[in-house]
GROMACS .gro file of C-alpha atoms in nm:
model
  152
    1UNK     CA    1   3.064   0.159   1.577
    2UNK     CA    2   2.767   0.131   1.339
    3UNK     CA    3   2.972   0.284   1.057
    4UNK     CA    4   3.247   0.027   1.109
    5UNK     CA    5   3.000  -0.263   1.097
    6UNK     CA    6   2.840  -0.124   0.781
    7UNK     CA    7   3.182  -0.076   0.620
    8UNK     CA    8   3.281  -0.433   0.711
    9UNK     CA    9   2.960  -0.574   0.560
   10UNK     CA   10   3.003  -0.368   0.243
   11UNK     CA   11   3.367  -0.476   0.202
   12UNK     CA   12   3.275  -0.841   0.250
   13UNK     CA   13   3.011  -0.808  -0.019
   14UNK     CA   14   3.213  -0.603  -0.269
   15UNK     CA   15   3.349  -0.899  -0.473
   16UNK     CA   16   2.996  -1.026  -0.537
   17UNK     CA   17   2.851  -0.681  -0.604
   18UNK     CA   18   2.921  -0.706  -0.977
   19UNK     CA   19   2.691  -1.011  -0.991
   20UNK     CA   20   2.437  -0.893  -0.732
   21UNK     CA   21   2.069  -0.943  -0.801
   22UNK     CA   22   1.863  -0.648  -0.681
   23UNK     CA   23   1.504  -0.693  -0.562
   24UNK     CA   24   1.240  -0.487  -0.386
   25UNK     CA   25   0.933  -0.578  -0.183
   26UNK     CA   26   0.630  -0.391  -0.058
   27UNK     CA   27   0.480  -0.516   0.266
   28UNK     CA   28   0.141  -0.495   0.432
   29UNK     CA   29   0.121  -0.656   0.773
   30UNK     CA   30  -0.032  -0.664   1.116
   31UNK     CA   31   0.193  -0.628   1.420
   32UNK     CA   32   0.176  -0.604   1.796
   33UNK     CA   33   0.397  -0.391   2.018
   34UNK     CA   34   0.471  -0.379   2.388
   35UNK     CA   35   0.722  -0.098   2.440
   36UNK     CA   36   0.808   0.052   2.778
   37UNK     CA   37   0.897   0.422   2.765
   38UNK     CA   38   1.056   0.639   3.033
   39UNK     CA   39   1.009   1.008   3.112
   40UNK     CA   40   0.822   1.211   3.009
   41UNK     CA   41   0.584   0.937   2.884
   42UNK     CA   42   0.625   0.711   3.190
   43UNK     CA   43   0.430   0.416   3.059
   44UNK     CA   44   0.402   0.175   2.770
   45UNK     CA   45   0.266   0.141   2.420
   46UNK     CA   46   0.078  -0.189   2.410
   47UNK     CA   47  -0.134  -0.228   2.099
   48UNK     CA   48  -0.175  -0.392   1.758
   49UNK     CA   49  -0.184  -0.216   1.423
   50UNK     CA   50  -0.149  -0.250   1.050
   51UNK     CA   51   0.195  -0.186   0.905
   52UNK     CA   52   0.323  -0.068   0.569
   53UNK     CA   53   0.678  -0.131   0.463
   54UNK     CA   54   0.926  -0.160   0.182
   55UNK     CA   55   1.259  -0.338   0.150
   56UNK     CA   56   1.536  -0.335  -0.105
   57UNK     CA   57   1.765  -0.638  -0.117
   58UNK     CA   58   2.091  -0.726  -0.285
   59UNK     CA   59   2.167  -1.094  -0.340
   60UNK     CA   60   2.532  -1.167  -0.278
   61UNK     CA   61   2.691  -1.499  -0.342
   62UNK     CA   62   2.445  -1.780  -0.405
   63UNK     CA   63   2.280  -1.810  -0.066
   64UNK     CA   64   2.291  -1.464   0.097
   65UNK     CA   65   2.129  -1.125   0.060
   66UNK     CA   66   2.152  -0.789   0.236
   67UNK     CA   67   1.828  -0.600   0.292
   68UNK     CA   68   1.753  -0.239   0.381
   69UNK     CA   69   1.398  -0.169   0.493
   70UNK     CA   70   1.154   0.077   0.640
   71UNK     CA   71   0.827  -0.003   0.819
   72UNK     CA   72   0.556   0.235   0.939
   73UNK     CA   73   0.324   0.119   1.217
   74UNK     CA   74  -0.021   0.277   1.215
   75UNK     CA   75  -0.142   0.477   1.516
   76UNK     CA   76  -0.089   0.276   1.835
   77UNK     CA   77  -0.247   0.319   2.177
   78UNK     CA   78  -0.075   0.318   2.512
   79UNK     CA   79  -0.104   0.430   2.870
   80UNK     CA   80   0.120   0.633   3.093
   81UNK     CA   81   0.158   0.915   3.342
   82UNK     CA   82   0.291   1.197   3.121
   83UNK     CA   83   0.494   1.441   3.325
   84UNK     CA   84   0.784   1.682   3.274
   85UNK     CA   85   1.094   1.532   3.442
   86UNK     CA   86   1.187   1.696   3.772
   87UNK     CA   87   0.834   1.808   3.864
   88UNK     CA   88   0.576   1.665   4.105
   89UNK     CA   89   0.358   1.439   3.896
   90UNK     CA   90   0.018   1.294   3.978
   91UNK     CA   91   0.019   0.916   3.960
   92UNK     CA   92  -0.283   0.905   3.730
   93UNK     CA   93  -0.257   0.664   3.440
   94UNK     CA   94  -0.390   0.817   3.121
   95UNK     CA   95  -0.469   0.641   2.795
   96UNK     CA   96  -0.285   0.781   2.493
   97UNK     CA   97  -0.354   0.729   2.126
   98UNK     CA   98  -0.194   0.832   1.800
   99UNK     CA   99   0.156   0.708   1.890
  100UNK     CA  100   0.339   0.657   1.560
  101UNK     CA  101   0.636   0.425   1.503
  102UNK     CA  102   0.873   0.432   1.205
  103UNK     CA  103   1.141   0.161   1.195
  104UNK     CA  104   1.447   0.113   0.972
  105UNK     CA  105   1.644  -0.210   0.941
  106UNK     CA  106   1.962  -0.353   0.789
  107UNK     CA  107   1.975  -0.734   0.769
  108UNK     CA  108   2.175  -1.028   0.644
  109UNK     CA  109   1.941  -1.287   0.491
  110UNK     CA  110   2.068  -1.641   0.426
  111UNK     CA  111   1.830  -1.842   0.209
  112UNK     CA  112   1.800  -2.192   0.065
  113UNK     CA  113   1.558  -2.361  -0.173
  114UNK     CA  114   1.407  -2.687  -0.051
  115UNK     CA  115   1.156  -2.876  -0.270
  116UNK     CA  116   1.057  -2.563  -0.467
  117UNK     CA  117   1.012  -2.358  -0.150
  118UNK     CA  118   1.247  -2.072  -0.066
  119UNK     CA  119   1.333  -2.073   0.307
  120UNK     CA  120   1.512  -1.781   0.468
  121UNK     CA  121   1.633  -1.648   0.799
  122UNK     CA  122   1.703  -1.287   0.886
  123UNK     CA  123   1.944  -1.136   1.135
  124UNK     CA  124   2.001  -0.767   1.155
  125UNK     CA  125   1.977  -0.437   1.335
  126UNK     CA  126   1.681  -0.201   1.362
  127UNK     CA  127   1.628   0.151   1.483
  128UNK     CA  128   1.281   0.292   1.549
  129UNK     CA  129   1.152   0.644   1.601
  130UNK     CA  130   0.850   0.659   1.832
  131UNK     CA  131   0.645   0.980   1.817
  132UNK     CA  132   0.419   1.001   2.120
  133UNK     CA  133   0.121   1.233   2.127
  134UNK     CA  134   0.146   1.365   2.484
  135UNK     CA  135   0.234   1.727   2.404
  136UNK     CA  136   0.542   1.753   2.627
  137UNK     CA  137   0.900   1.847   2.533
  138UNK     CA  138   1.134   1.554   2.455
  139UNK     CA  139   0.839   1.316   2.420
  140UNK     CA  140   0.979   1.134   2.116
  141UNK     CA  141   1.190   0.824   2.167
  142UNK     CA  142   1.436   0.604   1.978
  143UNK     CA  143   1.465   0.230   2.023
  144UNK     CA  144   1.737   0.006   1.874
  145UNK     CA  145   1.803  -0.362   1.878
  146UNK     CA  146   1.852  -0.699   1.722
  147UNK     CA  147   1.620  -0.814   1.445
  148UNK     CA  148   1.554  -1.186   1.399
  149UNK     CA  149   1.318  -1.359   1.160
  150UNK     CA  150   1.242  -1.672   0.957
  151UNK     CA  151   1.010  -1.732   0.666
  152UNK     CA  152   0.922  -1.916   0.349
   0.00000   0.00000   0.00000
């Protein structure tokens, strides 16, 4: 399904590709996360951290761009009851630290200039790899979803 969507977007953009303007950005930010995770973590990552990211964009037509990006979230803390699935687990909530998140995104970005200010919106898809530090098998997770944003 994802390959079909990507192919459709690329085909729609192909006529403007010869005139595409390529750009790149480096990003430093601060983000918060509240992510519920199932077994074997059995808890949530609820923290704030600095982020580092980069995006490459391709302007298509006059008012649209496509962006590909990657963002790394610094070590995030959480709490859970780590336990191997199928075993008797104590219901003791333990703090965890060092949970790393790496996210990739593909977005369509319409933009318009208004009184010398560039306004944009972003709609896309993201996938994130969450590496937990609980020391159990299958303790890494993947999250996917809709990406929405606005800016100037």
